[in-house]
Amino acid sequence: SVTGVQTCALPIYYVAENFIDVKSTGMLIYTSQYSTIIQNQIIAQKTGLRIRSSFLNISKNTIKNANNYGIDFSSTIDNPSSNSVIYGNNFINNSYSQSTSQGKDLGENNHFEYNYWSDWISPDDNNDNIVDIPYSIDTLSNDENKDLYPRTNMSNPIPAPNNIITIPANTSTID
């Protein structure tokens, strides 16, 4: 099986504006920090975006049709996935047979905000284009992670995130 984009132990970088259509994992981000993944389109038959890294900004991506999770934060003792911001993404028709969520977070202190989840588009009783009930992200512990502001459709404007990771200077671009 082939991964579309894979990074390992890169310091600061951008992965931007890629179209990835693979039979395996769309992106694997491993042991990288202070990086940005933005405006990519990922069609993957397994996992859309698998992450074992910290301090990432993940925004404005479209991830669809994965048979596993659309986004999967995995962690190990030596390599926790933590302190990332995931906002303004579109997660479309990603399914894991034992789950009701398109996302999994085994890390710590990751913030999901203003994402579109194709399986969670109502109710919106106050018509603010935000689903009134937060979207649950799968975890293995009693710690719950939720997208508190799931968007009702992909074309809704994306507000500025409530949390942001400041990326140090001297970044590299992968495109």
PDB file of N, CA and C in Angstrom, residues 41-123:
ATOM      1  N   GLN A  41      -6.835  18.341  -1.026  1.00  0.00           N
ATOM      2  CA  GLN A  41      -7.976  17.474  -1.278  1.00  0.00           C
ATOM      3  C   GLN A  41      -7.477  16.038  -1.201  1.00  0.00           C
ATOM      4  N   ILE A  42      -8.092  15.261  -0.308  1.00  0.00           N
ATOM      5  CA  ILE A  42      -7.632  13.902  -0.075  1.00  0.00           C
ATOM      6  C   ILE A  42      -8.795  12.939  -0.277  1.00  0.00           C
ATOM      7  N   ILE A  43      -8.605  11.997  -1.178  1.00  0.00           N
ATOM      8  CA  ILE A  43      -9.530  10.884  -1.367  1.00  0.00           C
ATOM      9  C   ILE A  43      -8.711   9.640  -1.049  1.00  0.00           C
ATOM     10  N   ALA A  44      -9.075   8.944   0.014  1.00  0.00           N
ATOM     11  CA  ALA A  44      -8.272   7.800   0.451  1.00  0.00           C
ATOM     12  C   ALA A  44      -9.174   6.622   0.762  1.00  0.00           C
ATOM     13  N   GLN A  45      -8.738   5.427   0.412  1.00  0.00           N
ATOM     14  CA  GLN A  45      -9.554   4.258   0.693  1.00  0.00           C
ATOM     15  C   GLN A  45      -9.370   3.755   2.117  1.00  0.00           C
ATOM     16  N   LYS A  46      -8.290   4.136   2.791  1.00  0.00           N
ATOM     17  CA  LYS A  46      -8.113   3.724   4.188  1.00  0.00           C
ATOM     18  C   LYS A  46      -8.339   4.926   5.096  1.00  0.00           C
ATOM     19  N   THR A  47      -7.295   5.608   5.516  1.00  0.00           N
ATOM     20  CA  THR A  47      -7.416   6.775   6.395  1.00  0.00           C
ATOM     21  C   THR A  47      -7.062   8.025   5.601  1.00  0.00           C
ATOM     22  N   GLY A  48      -7.838   9.091   5.775  1.00  0.00           N
ATOM     23  CA  GLY A  48      -7.541  10.326   5.058  1.00  0.00           C
ATOM     24  C   GLY A  48      -6.257  10.978   5.544  1.00  0.00           C
ATOM     25  N   LEU A  49      -6.213  11.290   6.842  1.00  0.00           N
ATOM     26  CA  LEU A  49      -5.069  11.986   7.427  1.00  0.00           C
ATOM     27  C   LEU A  49      -4.732  11.304   8.745  1.00  0.00           C
ATOM     28  N   ARG A  50      -3.577  10.641   8.812  1.00  0.00           N
ATOM     29  CA  ARG A  50      -3.120   9.972  10.042  1.00  0.00           C
ATOM     30  C   ARG A  50      -1.961  10.780  10.607  1.00  0.00           C
ATOM     31  N   ILE A  51      -2.079  11.105  11.909  1.00  0.00           N
ATOM     32  CA  ILE A  51      -1.137  12.037  12.518  1.00  0.00           C
ATOM     33  C   ILE A  51      -0.543  11.457  13.788  1.00  0.00           C
ATOM     34  N   ARG A  52       0.772  11.580  13.914  1.00  0.00           N
ATOM     35  CA  ARG A  52       1.503  11.315  15.152  1.00  0.00           C
ATOM     36  C   ARG A  52       2.485  12.461  15.333  1.00  0.00           C
ATOM     37  N   SER A  53       1.943  13.642  15.511  1.00  0.00           N
ATOM     38  CA  SER A  53       2.738  14.852  15.622  1.00  0.00           C
ATOM     39  C   SER A  53       2.003  15.855  16.488  1.00  0.00           C
ATOM     40  N   SER A  54       2.680  16.942  16.820  1.00  0.00           N
ATOM     41  CA  SER A  54       2.091  17.943  17.698  1.00  0.00           C
ATOM     42  C   SER A  54       2.244  19.340  17.121  1.00  0.00           C
ATOM     43  N   PHE A  55       1.419  20.252  17.646  1.00  0.00           N
ATOM     44  CA  PHE A  55       1.475  21.667  17.294  1.00  0.00           C
ATOM     45  C   PHE A  55       1.281  21.881  15.790  1.00  0.00           C
ATOM     46  N   LEU A  56       0.201  21.328  15.250  1.00  0.00           N
ATOM     47  CA  LEU A  56      -0.118  21.477  13.832  1.00  0.00           C
ATOM     48  C   LEU A  56      -1.327  22.383  13.655  1.00  0.00           C
ATOM     49  N   ASN A  57      -1.343  23.137  12.567  1.00  0.00           N
ATOM     50  CA  ASN A  57      -2.533  23.836  12.093  1.00  0.00           C
ATOM     51  C   ASN A  57      -3.029  23.053  10.884  1.00  0.00           C
ATOM     52  N   ILE A  58      -4.237  22.506  10.980  1.00  0.00           N
ATOM     53  CA  ILE A  58      -4.818  21.719   9.897  1.00  0.00           C
ATOM     54  C   ILE A  58      -6.105  22.421   9.491  1.00  0.00           C
ATOM     55  N   SER A  59      -6.116  23.039   8.315  1.00  0.00           N
ATOM     56  CA  SER A  59      -7.283  23.843   7.948  1.00  0.00           C
ATOM     57  C   SER A  59      -7.571  23.807   6.456  1.00  0.00           C
ATOM     58  N   LYS A  60      -8.850  23.987   6.151  1.00  0.00           N
ATOM     59  CA  LYS A  60      -9.368  24.162   4.791  1.00  0.00           C
ATOM     60  C   LYS A  60      -9.037  22.993   3.868  1.00  0.00           C
ATOM     61  N   ASN A  61      -8.961  21.794   4.425  1.00  0.00           N
ATOM     62  CA  ASN A  61      -8.750  20.584   3.638  1.00  0.00           C
ATOM     63  C   ASN A  61     -10.094  19.902   3.399  1.00  0.00           C
ATOM     64  N   THR A  62     -10.186  19.143   2.320  1.00  0.00           N
ATOM     65  CA  THR A  62     -11.338  18.283   2.080  1.00  0.00           C
ATOM     66  C   THR A  62     -10.838  16.853   2.090  1.00  0.00           C
ATOM     67  N   ILE A  63     -11.429  16.045   2.979  1.00  0.00           N
ATOM     68  CA  ILE A  63     -11.023  14.648   3.140  1.00  0.00           C
ATOM     69  C   ILE A  63     -12.272  13.804   2.969  1.00  0.00           C
ATOM     70  N   LYS A  64     -12.233  12.874   1.997  1.00  0.00           N
ATOM     71  CA  LYS A  64     -13.470  12.127   1.746  1.00  0.00           C
ATOM     72  C   LYS A  64     -13.233  10.680   1.353  1.00  0.00           C
ATOM     73  N   ASN A  65     -14.303   9.908   1.586  1.00  0.00           N
ATOM     74  CA  ASN A  65     -14.449   8.524   1.147  1.00  0.00           C
ATOM     75  C   ASN A  65     -13.470   7.544   1.774  1.00  0.00           C
ATOM     76  N   ALA A  66     -12.886   7.876   2.928  1.00  0.00           N
ATOM     77  CA  ALA A  66     -12.001   6.931   3.608  1.00  0.00           C
ATOM     78  C   ALA A  66     -12.832   5.848   4.289  1.00  0.00           C
ATOM     79  N   ASN A  67     -12.404   4.619   4.179  1.00  0.00           N
ATOM     80  CA  ASN A  67     -13.093   3.515   4.844  1.00  0.00           C
ATOM     81  C   ASN A  67     -12.732   3.442   6.321  1.00  0.00           C
ATOM     82  N   ASN A  68     -11.731   4.156   6.723  1.00  0.00           N
ATOM     83  CA  ASN A  68     -11.357   4.276   8.115  1.00  0.00           C
ATOM     84  C   ASN A  68     -11.722   5.703   8.516  1.00  0.00           C
ATOM     85  N   TYR A  69     -11.028   6.291   9.417  1.00  0.00           N
ATOM     86  CA  TYR A  69     -11.329   7.663   9.828  1.00  0.00           C
ATOM     87  C   TYR A  69     -10.867   8.670   8.777  1.00  0.00           C
ATOM     88  N   GLY A  70     -11.573   9.803   8.707  1.00  0.00           N
ATOM     89  CA  GLY A  70     -11.111  10.905   7.875  1.00  0.00           C
ATOM     90  C   GLY A  70      -9.850  11.526   8.471  1.00  0.00           C
ATOM     91  N   ILE A  71      -9.823  11.639   9.805  1.00  0.00           N
ATOM     92  CA  ILE A  71      -8.645  12.141  10.514  1.00  0.00           C
ATOM     93  C   ILE A  71      -8.423  11.264  11.738  1.00  0.00           C
ATOM     94  N   ASP A  72      -7.169  10.882  11.965  1.00  0.00           N
ATOM     95  CA  ASP A  72      -6.828   9.925  13.014  1.00  0.00           C
ATOM     96  C   ASP A  72      -5.567  10.406  13.732  1.00  0.00           C
ATOM     97  N   PHE A  73      -5.758  10.931  14.951  1.00  0.00           N
ATOM     98  CA  PHE A  73      -4.622  11.300  15.795  1.00  0.00           C
ATOM     99  C   PHE A  73      -4.239  10.085  16.622  1.00  0.00           C
ATOM    100  N   SER A  74      -3.095   9.495  16.331  1.00  0.00           N
ATOM    101  CA  SER A  74      -2.583   8.377  17.105  1.00  0.00           C
ATOM    102  C   SER A  74      -1.491   8.899  18.024  1.00  0.00           C
ATOM    103  N   SER A  75      -1.213   8.179  19.084  1.00  0.00           N
ATOM    104  CA  SER A  75      -0.188   8.613  20.023  1.00  0.00           C
ATOM    105  C   SER A  75       0.571   7.431  20.576  1.00  0.00           C
ATOM    106  N   THR A  76       1.826   7.668  20.911  1.00  0.00           N
ATOM    107  CA  THR A  76       2.621   6.730  21.683  1.00  0.00           C
ATOM    108  C   THR A  76       3.245   7.519  22.821  1.00  0.00           C
ATOM    109  N   ILE A  77       3.808   6.841  23.783  1.00  0.00           N
ATOM    110  CA  ILE A  77       4.454   7.538  24.900  1.00  0.00           C
ATOM    111  C   ILE A  77       5.566   8.436  24.390  1.00  0.00           C
ATOM    112  N   ASP A  78       6.349   7.938  23.430  1.00  0.00           N
ATOM    113  CA  ASP A  78       7.469   8.713  22.888  1.00  0.00           C
ATOM    114  C   ASP A  78       7.036   9.775  21.887  1.00  0.00           C
ATOM    115  N   ASN A  79       5.856   9.617  21.325  1.00  0.00           N
ATOM    116  CA  ASN A  79       5.413  10.526  20.270  1.00  0.00           C
ATOM    117  C   ASN A  79       3.925  10.836  20.404  1.00  0.00           C
ATOM    118  N   PRO A  80       3.581  11.692  21.358  1.00  0.00           N
ATOM    119  CA  PRO A  80       2.163  12.041  21.520  1.00  0.00           C
ATOM    120  C   PRO A  80       1.693  12.977  20.409  1.00  0.00           C
ATOM    121  N   SER A  81       0.432  12.891  20.100  1.00  0.00           N
ATOM    122  CA  SER A  81      -0.191  13.831  19.168  1.00  0.00           C
ATOM    123  C   SER A  81      -0.958  14.835  20.022  1.00  0.00           C
ATOM    124  N   SER A  82      -0.471  16.059  20.093  1.00  0.00           N
ATOM    125  CA  SER A  82      -1.092  17.003  21.014  1.00  0.00           C
ATOM    126  C   SER A  82      -1.013  18.433  20.500  1.00  0.00           C
ATOM    127  N   ASN A  83      -1.879  19.249  21.082  1.00  0.00           N
ATOM    128  CA  ASN A  83      -1.844  20.697  20.890  1.00  0.00           C
ATOM    129  C   ASN A  83      -1.967  21.142  19.442  1.00  0.00           C
ATOM    130  N   SER A  84      -2.816  20.486  18.686  1.00  0.00           N
ATOM    131  CA  SER A  84      -3.052  20.879  17.299  1.00  0.00           C
ATOM    132  C   SER A  84      -4.427  21.516  17.165  1.00  0.00           C
ATOM    133  N   VAL A  85      -4.591  22.326  16.119  1.00  0.00           N
ATOM    134  CA  VAL A  85      -5.860  22.984  15.827  1.00  0.00           C
ATOM    135  C   VAL A  85      -6.344  22.470  14.471  1.00  0.00           C
ATOM    136  N   ILE A  86      -7.559  21.935  14.459  1.00  0.00           N
ATOM    137  CA  ILE A  86      -8.166  21.372  13.264  1.00  0.00           C
ATOM    138  C   ILE A  86      -9.422  22.187  12.990  1.00  0.00           C
ATOM    139  N   TYR A  87      -9.404  23.085  12.005  1.00  0.00           N
ATOM    140  CA  TYR A  87     -10.559  23.956  11.789  1.00  0.00           C
ATOM    141  C   TYR A  87     -10.822  24.214  10.309  1.00  0.00           C
ATOM    142  N   GLY A  88     -12.104  24.371  10.012  1.00  0.00           N
ATOM    143  CA  GLY A  88     -12.522  24.753   8.665  1.00  0.00           C
ATOM    144  C   GLY A  88     -12.307  23.680   7.616  1.00  0.00           C
ATOM    145  N   ASN A  89     -12.219  22.422   8.012  1.00  0.00           N
ATOM    146  CA  ASN A  89     -12.051  21.318   7.073  1.00  0.00           C
ATOM    147  C   ASN A  89     -13.402  20.734   6.692  1.00  0.00           C
ATOM    148  N   ASN A  90     -13.423  19.986   5.594  1.00  0.00           N
ATOM    149  CA  ASN A  90     -14.622  19.278   5.151  1.00  0.00           C
ATOM    150  C   ASN A  90     -14.340  17.780   5.213  1.00  0.00           C
ATOM    151  N   PHE A  91     -15.089  17.079   6.065  1.00  0.00           N
ATOM    152  CA  PHE A  91     -14.976  15.630   6.196  1.00  0.00           C
ATOM    153  C   PHE A  91     -16.232  15.019   5.584  1.00  0.00           C
ATOM    154  N   ILE A  92     -16.057  14.289   4.475  1.00  0.00           N
ATOM    155  CA  ILE A  92     -17.190  13.828   3.682  1.00  0.00           C
ATOM    156  C   ILE A  92     -17.153  12.308   3.522  1.00  0.00           C
ATOM    157  N   ASN A  93     -18.183  11.658   4.038  1.00  0.00           N
ATOM    158  CA  ASN A  93     -18.400  10.218   3.842  1.00  0.00           C
ATOM    159  C   ASN A  93     -17.210   9.353   4.237  1.00  0.00           C
ATOM    160  N   ASN A  94     -16.574   9.676   5.341  1.00  0.00           N
ATOM    161  CA  ASN A  94     -15.533   8.825   5.906  1.00  0.00           C
ATOM    162  C   ASN A  94     -16.195   7.965   6.968  1.00  0.00           C
ATOM    163  N   SER A  95     -15.919   6.680   6.950  1.00  0.00           N
ATOM    164  CA  SER A  95     -16.603   5.823   7.910  1.00  0.00           C
ATOM    165  C   SER A  95     -15.668   4.750   8.438  1.00  0.00           C
ATOM    166  N   TYR A  96     -15.813   4.463   9.703  1.00  0.00           N
ATOM    167  CA  TYR A  96     -15.120   3.354  10.329  1.00  0.00           C
ATOM    168  C   TYR A  96     -16.206   2.447  10.864  1.00  0.00           C
ATOM    169  N   SER A  97     -16.168   1.185  10.529  1.00  0.00           N
ATOM    170  CA  SER A  97     -17.298   0.289  10.775  1.00  0.00           C
ATOM    171  C   SER A  97     -17.743   0.226  12.234  1.00  0.00           C
ATOM    172  N   GLN A  98     -16.852   0.441  13.190  1.00  0.00           N
ATOM    173  CA  GLN A  98     -17.221   0.338  14.594  1.00  0.00           C
ATOM    174  C   GLN A  98     -17.492   1.701  15.220  1.00  0.00           C
ATOM    175  N   SER A  99     -17.587   2.729  14.433  1.00  0.00           N
ATOM    176  CA  SER A  99     -17.685   4.082  14.970  1.00  0.00           C
ATOM    177  C   SER A  99     -18.833   4.846  14.339  1.00  0.00           C
ATOM    178  N   THR A 100     -19.219   5.889  15.021  1.00  0.00           N
ATOM    179  CA  THR A 100     -20.179   6.814  14.448  1.00  0.00           C
ATOM    180  C   THR A 100     -19.511   8.133  14.108  1.00  0.00           C
ATOM    181  N   SER A 101     -18.203   8.227  14.291  1.00  0.00           N
ATOM    182  CA  SER A 101     -17.477   9.471  14.058  1.00  0.00           C
ATOM    183  C   SER A 101     -16.533   9.334  12.868  1.00  0.00           C
ATOM    184  N   GLN A 102     -16.299  10.443  12.179  1.00  0.00           N
ATOM    185  CA  GLN A 102     -15.325  10.474  11.089  1.00  0.00           C
ATOM    186  C   GLN A 102     -13.926  10.828  11.598  1.00  0.00           C
ATOM    187  N   GLY A 103     -13.808  11.092  12.910  1.00  0.00           N
ATOM    188  CA  GLY A 103     -12.520  11.473  13.474  1.00  0.00           C
ATOM    189  C   GLY A 103     -12.179  10.671  14.720  1.00  0.00           C
ATOM    190  N   LYS A 104     -10.876  10.463  14.932  1.00  0.00           N
ATOM    191  CA  LYS A 104     -10.381   9.792  16.130  1.00  0.00           C
ATOM    192  C   LYS A 104      -9.245  10.623  16.703  1.00  0.00           C
ATOM    193  N   ASP A 105      -9.253  10.783  18.027  1.00  0.00           N
ATOM    194  CA  ASP A 105      -8.204  11.564  18.684  1.00  0.00           C
ATOM    195  C   ASP A 105      -7.728  10.823  19.927  1.00  0.00           C
ATOM    196  N   LEU A 106      -6.557  10.206  19.828  1.00  0.00           N
ATOM    197  CA  LEU A 106      -5.936   9.548  20.968  1.00  0.00           C
ATOM    198  C   LEU A 106      -4.854  10.436  21.582  1.00  0.00           C
ATOM    199  N   GLY A 107      -4.794  11.658  21.127  1.00  0.00           N
ATOM    200  CA  GLY A 107      -3.816  12.606  21.648  1.00  0.00           C
ATOM    201  C   GLY A 107      -4.387  13.426  22.781  1.00  0.00           C
ATOM    202  N   GLU A 108      -3.742  14.548  23.040  1.00  0.00           N
ATOM    203  CA  GLU A 108      -4.154  15.427  24.129  1.00  0.00           C
ATOM    204  C   GLU A 108      -4.231  16.866  23.651  1.00  0.00           C
ATOM    205  N   ASN A 109      -5.261  17.558  24.112  1.00  0.00           N
ATOM    206  CA  ASN A 109      -5.384  18.998  23.900  1.00  0.00           C
ATOM    207  C   ASN A 109      -5.418  19.390  22.423  1.00  0.00           C
ATOM    208  N   ASN A 110      -6.042  18.569  21.586  1.00  0.00           N
ATOM    209  CA  ASN A 110      -6.267  18.927  20.189  1.00  0.00           C
ATOM    210  C   ASN A 110      -7.629  19.597  20.090  1.00  0.00           C
ATOM    211  N   HIS A 111      -7.718  20.653  19.288  1.00  0.00           N
ATOM    212  CA  HIS A 111      -8.932  21.467  19.213  1.00  0.00           C
ATOM    213  C   HIS A 111      -9.564  21.364  17.828  1.00  0.00           C
ATOM    214  N   PHE A 112     -10.778  20.848  17.779  1.00  0.00           N
ATOM    215  CA  PHE A 112     -11.556  20.747  16.551  1.00  0.00           C
ATOM    216  C   PHE A 112     -12.586  21.870  16.557  1.00  0.00           C
ATOM    217  N   GLU A 113     -12.608  22.698  15.506  1.00  0.00           N
ATOM    218  CA  GLU A 113     -13.540  23.819  15.434  1.00  0.00           C
ATOM    219  C   GLU A 113     -13.967  24.098  14.000  1.00  0.00           C
ATOM    220  N   TYR A 114     -15.240  24.392  13.817  1.00  0.00           N
ATOM    221  CA  TYR A 114     -15.795  24.884  12.551  1.00  0.00           C
ATOM    222  C   TYR A 114     -15.519  23.961  11.367  1.00  0.00           C
ATOM    223  N   ASN A 115     -15.496  22.666  11.606  1.00  0.00           N
ATOM    224  CA  ASN A 115     -15.353  21.704  10.521  1.00  0.00           C
ATOM    225  C   ASN A 115     -16.733  21.308  10.009  1.00  0.00           C
ATOM    226  N   TYR A 116     -16.793  20.896   8.762  1.00  0.00           N
ATOM    227  CA  TYR A 116     -18.016  20.330   8.190  1.00  0.00           C
ATOM    228  C   TYR A 116     -17.882  18.814   8.257  1.00  0.00           C
ATOM    229  N   TRP A 117     -18.872  18.162   8.849  1.00  0.00           N
ATOM    230  CA  TRP A 117     -18.933  16.701   8.961  1.00  0.00           C
ATOM    231  C   TRP A 117     -20.188  16.271   8.216  1.00  0.00           C
ATOM    232  N   SER A 118     -20.055  15.539   7.116  1.00  0.00           N
ATOM    233  CA  SER A 118     -21.206  15.223   6.262  1.00  0.00           C
ATOM    234  C   SER A 118     -22.291  14.413   6.974  1.00  0.00           C
ATOM    235  N   ASP A 119     -21.948  13.768   8.077  1.00  0.00           N
ATOM    236  CA  ASP A 119     -22.935  12.982   8.815  1.00  0.00           C
ATOM    237  C   ASP A 119     -23.527  13.756   9.998  1.00  0.00           C
ATOM    238  N   TRP A 120     -23.302  15.093  10.043  1.00  0.00           N
ATOM    239  CA  TRP A 120     -23.751  15.893  11.193  1.00  0.00           C
ATOM    240  C   TRP A 120     -24.110  17.293  10.717  1.00  0.00           C
ATOM    241  N   ILE A 121     -25.300  17.441  10.159  1.00  0.00           N
ATOM    242  CA  ILE A 121     -25.647  18.737   9.558  1.00  0.00           C
ATOM    243  C   ILE A 121     -26.874  19.399  10.178  1.00  0.00           C
ATOM    244  N   SER A 122     -27.462  18.781  11.195  1.00  0.00           N
ATOM    245  CA  SER A 122     -28.626  19.378  11.853  1.00  0.00           C
ATOM    246  C   SER A 122     -28.720  18.824  13.273  1.00  0.00           C
ATOM    247  N   PRO A 123     -29.443  19.500  14.154  1.00  0.00           N
ATOM    248  CA  PRO A 123     -30.330  20.652  13.964  1.00  0.00           C
ATOM    249  C   PRO A 123     -29.565  21.981  14.012  1.00  0.00           C
TER     250      PRO A 123
END
